[in-house]
PDB file of C-alpha atoms in Angstrom:
ATOM      1  CA  MET A  24      21.780  10.562 -15.899  1.00 71.00           C
ATOM      2  CA  MET A  25      19.503  11.691 -13.058  1.00 83.00           C
ATOM      3  CA  LEU A  26      17.116   8.922 -11.987  1.00 89.00           C
ATOM      4  CA  SER A  27      13.857   9.653 -10.225  1.00 94.00           C
ATOM      5  CA  ILE A  28      11.935   7.966  -7.424  1.00 96.00           C
ATOM      6  CA  VAL A  29       8.303   8.597  -6.481  1.00 97.00           C
ATOM      7  CA  LEU A  30       7.443   8.329  -2.801  1.00 97.00           C
ATOM      8  CA  PRO A  31       3.987   8.091  -1.220  1.00 97.00           C
ATOM      9  CA  THR A  32       2.882  10.950   1.004  1.00 95.00           C
ATOM     10  CA  GLY A  33       0.869  10.375   4.162  1.00 91.00           C
ATOM     11  CA  ARG A  34       1.073   7.448   6.562  1.00 86.00           C
ATOM     12  CA  VAL A  35       4.084   5.684   5.051  1.00 93.00           C
ATOM     13  CA  PHE A  36       6.189   8.656   3.888  1.00 95.00           C
ATOM     14  CA  ASP A  37       8.595   8.532   6.839  1.00 94.00           C
ATOM     15  CA  GLU A  38       9.147   4.800   6.361  1.00 95.00           C
ATOM     16  CA  ALA A  39       9.702   5.255   2.607  1.00 96.00           C
ATOM     17  CA  ALA A  40      12.326   7.932   3.345  1.00 96.00           C
ATOM     18  CA  GLU A  41      13.932   5.555   5.861  1.00 96.00           C
ATOM     19  CA  VAL A  42      14.210   2.914   3.130  1.00 96.00           C
ATOM     20  CA  LEU A  43      16.130   5.390   0.980  1.00 96.00           C
ATOM     21  CA  ARG A  44      18.458   6.202   3.871  1.00 95.00           C
ATOM     22  CA  GLU A  45      19.087   2.510   4.467  1.00 94.00           C
ATOM     23  CA  ILE A  46      20.198   1.929   0.887  1.00 95.00           C
ATOM     24  CA  GLY A  47      22.505   4.935   0.907  1.00 94.00           C
ATOM     25  CA  LEU A  48      20.544   7.542  -1.048  1.00 95.00           C
ATOM     26  CA  PRO A  49      20.660  11.219  -0.004  1.00 94.00           C
ATOM     27  CA  THR A  50      17.585  12.140   2.059  1.00 93.00           C
ATOM     28  CA  GLY A  51      18.588  15.345   3.851  1.00 93.00           C
ATOM     29  CA  LYS A  52      16.241  17.491   1.775  1.00 92.00           C
ATOM     30  CA  LEU A  53      13.351  15.056   2.327  1.00 92.00           C
ATOM     31  CA  ASP A  54      13.639  15.803   6.037  1.00 86.00           C
ATOM     32  CA  HIS A  55      12.904  19.473   5.299  1.00 83.00           C
ATOM     33  CA  LYS A  56      10.613  19.130   2.282  1.00 81.00           C
ATOM     34  CA  GLY A  57       8.064  21.751   3.332  1.00 82.00           C
ATOM     35  CA  ARG A  58       5.321  21.863   0.682  1.00 84.00           C
ATOM     36  CA  SER A  59       7.615  20.965  -2.215  1.00 89.00           C
ATOM     37  CA  LEU A  60       6.548  17.933  -4.251  1.00 94.00           C
ATOM     38  CA  VAL A  61       9.709  17.711  -6.394  1.00 96.00           C
ATOM     39  CA  ILE A  62      13.009  17.509  -4.563  1.00 95.00           C
ATOM     40  CA  GLU A  63      16.481  17.071  -6.047  1.00 94.00           C
ATOM     41  CA  ASP A  64      19.198  15.832  -3.750  1.00 92.00           C
ATOM     42  CA  GLY A  65      22.663  14.469  -4.568  1.00 89.00           C
ATOM     43  CA  GLY A  66      21.937  13.590  -8.179  1.00 90.00           C
ATOM     44  CA  TRP A  67      18.501  12.037  -7.497  1.00 93.00           C
ATOM     45  CA  ARG A  68      15.069  13.503  -8.133  1.00 96.00           C
ATOM     46  CA  TYR A  69      12.229  12.642  -5.762  1.00 97.00           C
ATOM     47  CA  PHE A  70       8.537  13.080  -6.538  1.00 97.00           C
ATOM     48  CA  LEU A  71       6.002  13.057  -3.704  1.00 97.00           C
ATOM     49  CA  ALA A  72       2.568  11.749  -4.699  1.00 97.00           C
ATOM     50  CA  LYS A  73      -0.643  10.447  -3.197  1.00 96.00           C
ATOM     51  CA  PRO A  74      -0.184   6.709  -2.510  1.00 95.00           C
ATOM     52  CA  MET A  75      -2.786   5.672  -5.119  1.00 95.00           C
ATOM     53  CA  ASP A  76      -0.980   7.776  -7.766  1.00 97.00           C
ATOM     54  CA  VAL A  77       2.472   6.208  -7.264  1.00 97.00           C
ATOM     55  CA  PRO A  78       1.875   3.280  -9.709  1.00 97.00           C
ATOM     56  CA  LEU A  79       0.759   5.729 -12.399  1.00 96.00           C
ATOM     57  CA  PHE A  80       3.915   7.842 -11.975  1.00 96.00           C
ATOM     58  CA  VAL A  81       6.049   4.736 -12.516  1.00 97.00           C
ATOM     59  CA  HIS A  82       3.965   3.130 -15.250  1.00 95.00           C
ATOM     60  CA  SER A  83       3.887   6.351 -17.274  1.00 94.00           C
ATOM     61  CA  GLY A  84       7.674   6.763 -17.070  1.00 92.00           C
ATOM     62  CA  ILE A  85       7.567   9.958 -15.000  1.00 93.00           C
ATOM     63  CA  ALA A  86       9.546   8.153 -12.290  1.00 95.00           C
ATOM     64  CA  ASP A  87      12.071   5.357 -12.789  1.00 94.00           C
ATOM     65  CA  ILE A  88      11.330   3.695  -9.430  1.00 95.00           C
ATOM     66  CA  GLY A  89       8.488   3.897  -6.933  1.00 97.00           C
ATOM     67  CA  LEU A  90       7.753   2.841  -3.384  1.00 98.00           C
ATOM     68  CA  ALA A  91       4.150   1.692  -3.090  1.00 97.00           C
ATOM     69  CA  GLY A  92       2.096  -0.359  -0.665  1.00 97.00           C
ATOM     70  CA  SER A  93       1.126  -3.846  -1.806  1.00 97.00           C
ATOM     71  CA  ASP A  94      -2.493  -2.813  -1.139  1.00 97.00           C
ATOM     72  CA  VAL A  95      -2.155   0.033  -3.640  1.00 97.00           C
ATOM     73  CA  LEU A  96      -0.518  -2.209  -6.240  1.00 96.00           C
ATOM     74  CA  TRP A  97      -3.355  -4.734  -5.905  1.00 96.00           C
ATOM     75  CA  GLU A  98      -6.064  -2.086  -6.050  1.00 97.00           C
ATOM     76  CA  THR A  99      -4.658  -0.232  -9.057  1.00 95.00           C
ATOM     77  CA  ASN A 100      -3.755  -3.454 -10.891  1.00 91.00           C
ATOM     78  CA  ALA A 101      -0.708  -1.655 -12.291  1.00 85.00           C
ATOM     79  CA  THR A 102       1.567  -3.449 -14.752  1.00 89.00           C
ATOM     80  CA  LEU A 103       4.827  -2.953 -12.872  1.00 96.00           C
ATOM     81  CA  ILE A 104       7.838  -5.045 -11.933  1.00 96.00           C
ATOM     82  CA  GLU A 105       8.252  -5.627  -8.189  1.00 96.00           C
ATOM     83  CA  LEU A 106      11.946  -5.277  -7.358  1.00 96.00           C
ATOM     84  CA  ALA A 107      11.865  -5.937  -3.610  1.00 96.00           C
ATOM     85  CA  ASP A 108       9.688  -6.122  -0.514  1.00 96.00           C
ATOM     86  CA  THR A 109      11.056  -3.470   1.867  1.00 96.00           C
ATOM     87  CA  ARG A 110       9.291  -5.062   4.872  1.00 95.00           C
ATOM     88  CA  ARG A 111       8.406  -1.514   5.924  1.00 95.00           C
ATOM     89  CA  GLY A 112       4.948   0.009   6.246  1.00 94.00           C
ATOM     90  CA  LEU A 113       3.634  -3.223   7.676  1.00 95.00           C
ATOM     91  CA  CYS A 114      -0.096  -3.460   8.257  1.00 96.00           C
ATOM     92  CA  ARG A 115      -3.047  -5.696   7.306  1.00 97.00           C
ATOM     93  CA  LEU A 116      -6.021  -5.543   5.026  1.00 98.00           C
ATOM     94  CA  VAL A 117      -9.028  -6.822   6.968  1.00 98.00           C
ATOM     95  CA  VAL A 118     -12.777  -6.986   6.920  1.00 98.00           C
ATOM     96  CA  ALA A 119     -14.112  -5.387  10.099  1.00 98.00           C
ATOM     97  CA  GLY A 120     -17.530  -4.596  11.474  1.00 98.00           C
ATOM     98  CA  PRO A 121     -19.714  -4.487  14.584  1.00 97.00           C
ATOM     99  CA  GLN A 122     -20.145  -7.619  16.669  1.00 96.00           C
ATOM    100  CA  THR A 123     -23.701  -7.973  15.392  1.00 96.00           C
ATOM    101  CA  VAL A 124     -22.308  -8.897  11.954  1.00 96.00           C
ATOM    102  CA  ALA A 125     -19.777 -11.425  13.279  1.00 96.00           C
ATOM    103  CA  PRO A 126     -22.135 -14.469  13.121  1.00 95.00           C
ATOM    104  CA  ARG A 127     -22.412 -14.068   9.331  1.00 95.00           C
ATOM    105  CA  PHE A 128     -18.641 -14.714   9.076  1.00 95.00           C
ATOM    106  CA  MET A 129     -18.730 -17.831  11.248  1.00 93.00           C
ATOM    107  CA  GLY A 130     -20.953 -20.090   9.195  1.00 87.00           C
ATOM    108  CA  HIS A 131     -21.420 -20.941   5.538  1.00 92.00           C
ATOM    109  CA  GLU A 132     -20.162 -18.323   3.109  1.00 90.00           C
ATOM    110  CA  SER A 133     -23.637 -17.968   1.631  1.00 92.00           C
ATOM    111  CA  ALA A 134     -24.477 -15.948   4.765  1.00 93.00           C
ATOM    112  CA  LEU A 135     -22.279 -13.187   3.352  1.00 95.00           C
ATOM    113  CA  MET A 136     -24.418 -12.676   0.241  1.00 95.00           C
ATOM    114  CA  TRP A 137     -25.403  -9.045  -0.346  1.00 95.00           C
ATOM    115  CA  LEU A 138     -23.385  -7.655   2.523  1.00 96.00           C
ATOM    116  CA  LYS A 139     -22.823  -3.941   2.109  1.00 98.00           C
ATOM    117  CA  VAL A 140     -19.049  -3.375   2.329  1.00 98.00           C
ATOM    118  CA  ALA A 141     -17.636   0.158   2.613  1.00 98.00           C
ATOM    119  CA  THR A 142     -14.054   0.545   1.418  1.00 98.00           C
ATOM    120  CA  LYS A 143     -11.407   2.649  -0.252  1.00 97.00           C
ATOM    121  CA  TYR A 144     -10.461  -0.513  -2.160  1.00 98.00           C
ATOM    122  CA  PRO A 145     -13.433  -1.466  -4.386  1.00 98.00           C
ATOM    123  CA  ARG A 146     -11.372  -3.704  -6.695  1.00 97.00           C
ATOM    124  CA  ILE A 147      -9.891  -5.664  -3.783  1.00 98.00           C
ATOM    125  CA  ALA A 148     -13.274  -5.982  -2.054  1.00 98.00           C
ATOM    126  CA  ASP A 149     -14.885  -7.296  -5.217  1.00 97.00           C
ATOM    127  CA  SER A 150     -12.005  -9.718  -5.836  1.00 97.00           C
ATOM    128  CA  HIS A 151     -11.928 -10.940  -2.229  1.00 97.00           C
ATOM    129  CA  PHE A 152     -15.620 -11.750  -1.947  1.00 97.00           C
ATOM    130  CA  SER A 153     -15.860 -13.036  -5.529  1.00 96.00           C
ATOM    131  CA  SER A 154     -13.157 -15.580  -4.662  1.00 96.00           C
ATOM    132  CA  LYS A 155     -15.613 -16.952  -2.087  1.00 94.00           C
ATOM    133  CA  GLY A 156     -18.392 -17.099  -4.658  1.00 95.00           C
ATOM    134  CA  VAL A 157     -20.202 -14.342  -2.810  1.00 95.00           C
ATOM    135  CA  GLN A 158     -21.747 -11.239  -4.298  1.00 96.00           C
ATOM    136  CA  VAL A 159     -21.672  -8.121  -2.126  1.00 97.00           C
ATOM    137  CA  GLU A 160     -22.581  -4.488  -2.548  1.00 97.00           C
ATOM    138  CA  VAL A 161     -19.419  -2.392  -2.490  1.00 98.00           C
ATOM    139  CA  VAL A 162     -19.758   1.163  -1.179  1.00 98.00           C
ATOM    140  CA  HIS A 163     -16.754   3.158  -2.429  1.00 97.00           C
ATOM    141  CA  LEU A 164     -15.635   5.806   0.055  1.00 97.00           C
ATOM    142  CA  HIS A 165     -12.499   7.960  -0.030  1.00 94.00           C
ATOM    143  CA  GLY A 166     -12.047   8.341   3.736  1.00 89.00           C
ATOM    144  CA  SER A 167     -13.561   7.862   7.217  1.00 91.00           C
ATOM    145  CA  VAL A 168     -14.584   4.349   6.198  1.00 96.00           C
ATOM    146  CA  GLU A 169     -15.001   3.367   9.850  1.00 96.00           C
ATOM    147  CA  LEU A 170     -18.059   5.620  10.097  1.00 95.00           C
ATOM    148  CA  ALA A 171     -20.038   3.666   7.494  1.00 97.00           C
ATOM    149  CA  PRO A 172     -21.463   0.885   9.750  1.00 97.00           C
ATOM    150  CA  ARG A 173     -22.402   3.368  12.481  1.00 94.00           C
ATOM    151  CA  LEU A 174     -24.274   5.548   9.971  1.00 95.00           C
ATOM    152  CA  GLY A 175     -26.057   2.582   8.388  1.00 96.00           C
ATOM    153  CA  LEU A 176     -24.223   3.077   5.123  1.00 97.00           C
ATOM    154  CA  ALA A 177     -22.700  -0.407   5.206  1.00 98.00           C
ATOM    155  CA  ASP A 178     -22.698  -3.633   7.230  1.00 98.00           C
ATOM    156  CA  CYS A 179     -18.900  -3.816   7.448  1.00 98.00           C
ATOM    157  CA  ILE A 180     -15.724  -2.333   6.010  1.00 98.00           C
ATOM    158  CA  LEU A 181     -12.615  -3.544   4.176  1.00 98.00           C
ATOM    159  CA  ASP A 182      -9.633  -1.408   5.125  1.00 97.00           C
ATOM    160  CA  ILE A 183      -6.041  -1.416   6.322  1.00 96.00           C
ATOM    161  CA  VAL A 184      -5.345  -1.844  10.032  1.00 95.00           C
ATOM    162  CA  GLN A 185      -2.068  -1.062  11.758  1.00 91.00           C
ATOM    163  CA  THR A 186      -2.701  -0.976  15.510  1.00 91.00           C
ATOM    164  CA  GLY A 187      -6.458  -1.553  15.624  1.00 92.00           C
ATOM    165  CA  ALA A 188      -6.987   1.580  17.729  1.00 94.00           C
ATOM    166  CA  THR A 189      -9.213   3.273  15.129  1.00 92.00           C
ATOM    167  CA  LEU A 190     -11.382   0.170  14.827  1.00 95.00           C
ATOM    168  CA  GLU A 191     -11.734  -0.048  18.581  1.00 95.00           C
ATOM    169  CA  ALA A 192     -12.612   3.651  18.871  1.00 95.00           C
ATOM    170  CA  ASN A 193     -15.436   3.101  16.386  1.00 94.00           C
ATOM    171  CA  HIS A 194     -16.742  -0.114  18.016  1.00 95.00           C
ATOM    172  CA  LEU A 195     -15.541  -2.348  15.184  1.00 97.00           C
ATOM    173  CA  THR A 196     -13.764  -5.672  15.383  1.00 97.00           C
ATOM    174  CA  VAL A 197     -11.766  -7.680  12.847  1.00 97.00           C
ATOM    175  CA  LEU A 198     -14.048 -10.243  11.205  1.00 97.00           C
ATOM    176  CA  GLU A 199     -11.648 -11.620   8.618  1.00 96.00           C
ATOM    177  CA  GLU A 200      -8.015 -11.226   7.582  1.00 97.00           C
ATOM    178  CA  VAL A 201      -7.581 -10.485   3.870  1.00 97.00           C
ATOM    179  CA  THR A 202      -3.818 -10.089   3.375  1.00 97.00           C
ATOM    180  CA  PRO A 203      -0.699  -8.597   5.003  1.00 97.00           C
ATOM    181  CA  VAL A 204       0.526  -5.323   3.477  1.00 97.00           C
ATOM    182  CA  SER A 205       4.031  -3.906   3.104  1.00 96.00           C
ATOM    183  CA  LEU A 206       5.902  -1.273   1.132  1.00 97.00           C
ATOM    184  CA  ARG A 207       7.309  -2.563  -2.183  1.00 97.00           C
ATOM    185  CA  MET A 208       9.941  -1.133  -4.538  1.00 97.00           C
ATOM    186  CA  VAL A 209       8.652  -1.207  -8.113  1.00 97.00           C
ATOM    187  CA  ALA A 210       9.738  -0.114 -11.591  1.00 96.00           C
ATOM    188  CA  SER A 211       8.403  -0.159 -15.107  1.00 92.00           C
ATOM    189  CA  ARG A 212      10.090  -2.059 -17.943  1.00 90.00           C
ATOM    190  CA  TYR A 213      11.077   1.299 -19.417  1.00 87.00           C
ATOM    191  CA  GLY A 214      12.620   2.434 -16.131  1.00 86.00           C
ATOM    192  CA  ILE A 215      14.666  -0.744 -15.869  1.00 91.00           C
ATOM    193  CA  GLN A 216      15.895  -0.494 -19.450  1.00 88.00           C
ATOM    194  CA  ARG A 217      16.804   3.150 -18.912  1.00 86.00           C
ATOM    195  CA  GLY A 218      18.657   2.915 -15.626  1.00 87.00           C
ATOM    196  CA  TRP A 219      19.293  -0.712 -14.667  1.00 91.00           C
ATOM    197  CA  SER A 220      22.998  -0.120 -13.961  1.00 92.00           C
ATOM    198  CA  SER A 221      21.979   2.411 -11.279  1.00 90.00           C
ATOM    199  CA  ILE A 222      18.897   0.538 -10.060  1.00 93.00           C
ATOM    200  CA  LEU A 223      20.524  -2.878  -9.552  1.00 94.00           C
ATOM    201  CA  PRO A 224      22.886  -1.754  -6.725  1.00 94.00           C
ATOM    202  CA  LEU A 225      19.895  -0.221  -4.912  1.00 94.00           C
ATOM    203  CA  VAL A 226      17.937  -3.468  -5.143  1.00 95.00           C
ATOM    204  CA  GLU A 227      20.913  -5.510  -3.927  1.00 96.00           C
ATOM    205  CA  LYS A 228      21.440  -3.147  -0.987  1.00 95.00           C
ATOM    206  CA  LEU A 229      17.741  -3.233  -0.124  1.00 96.00           C
ATOM    207  CA  LEU A 230      17.700  -7.021  -0.150  1.00 94.00           C
ATOM    208  CA  ASP A 231      20.725  -6.984   2.175  1.00 94.00           C
ATOM    209  CA  VAL A 232      19.184  -4.608   4.710  1.00 92.00           C
ATOM    210  CA  THR A 233      15.821  -6.388   4.734  1.00 91.00           C
ATOM    211  CA  LYS A 234      17.605  -9.690   5.295  1.00 86.00           C
ATOM    212  CA  GLU A 235      19.568  -8.191   8.188  1.00 82.00           C
ATOM    213  CA  ARG A 236      16.352  -6.748   9.669  1.00 72.00           C
ATOM    214  CA  SER A 237      14.497 -10.055   9.448  1.00 70.00           C
ATOM    215  CA  PRO A 238      14.424 -11.899  12.795  1.00 61.00           C
ATOM    216  CA  GLN A 239      15.185 -15.140  10.974  1.00 58.00           C
ATOM    217  CA  GLY A 240      17.879 -13.530   8.796  1.00 51.00           C
ATOM    218  CA  GLU A 241      15.984 -14.725   5.720  1.00 51.00           C
TER     219      GLU A 241
END
């Protein structure tokens, strides 16, 4: 039985492919994928999808396993089973903005009422500020979120940050940490029922390599 794995394209693709290499799956054809979005290699089928579409591929049964960022899983609210944290694709979800907005984050949370927050993650933004009892106006953008404060479209942004270089280039600073983000291995109940005997060794190997990579060996 050929099992399938959906991988996210873009920023974390190389790290997702590295995870597969670490757990012993064939990845030679992923290194030379060209424009192909379906790749078969050594008895495995790989689908390449936009990060936000990975949970749908798994939930719908198109793929047995997926590698998705914890930010994507939170935003899409997908009903999936998390098999392991790969500890790859590490970054942070933060609220960032110009220094002029910083004082509103230093006092009582009521100062945040009716902030305009630009983001690619409207569900997370709403959940984050609602947990503070604060109502904000969420501006849903699909890219170039960092431009929004400069253009007067929003007061601040909620987005992922890896090095902080993009924030700095756009005169933004981190105002608040929301949550750390990493790449997770997920499956649907159907995928587990269908291929658990093949999936279990992958999960065990992944847990071993992440433990070895951890500085504390945990």
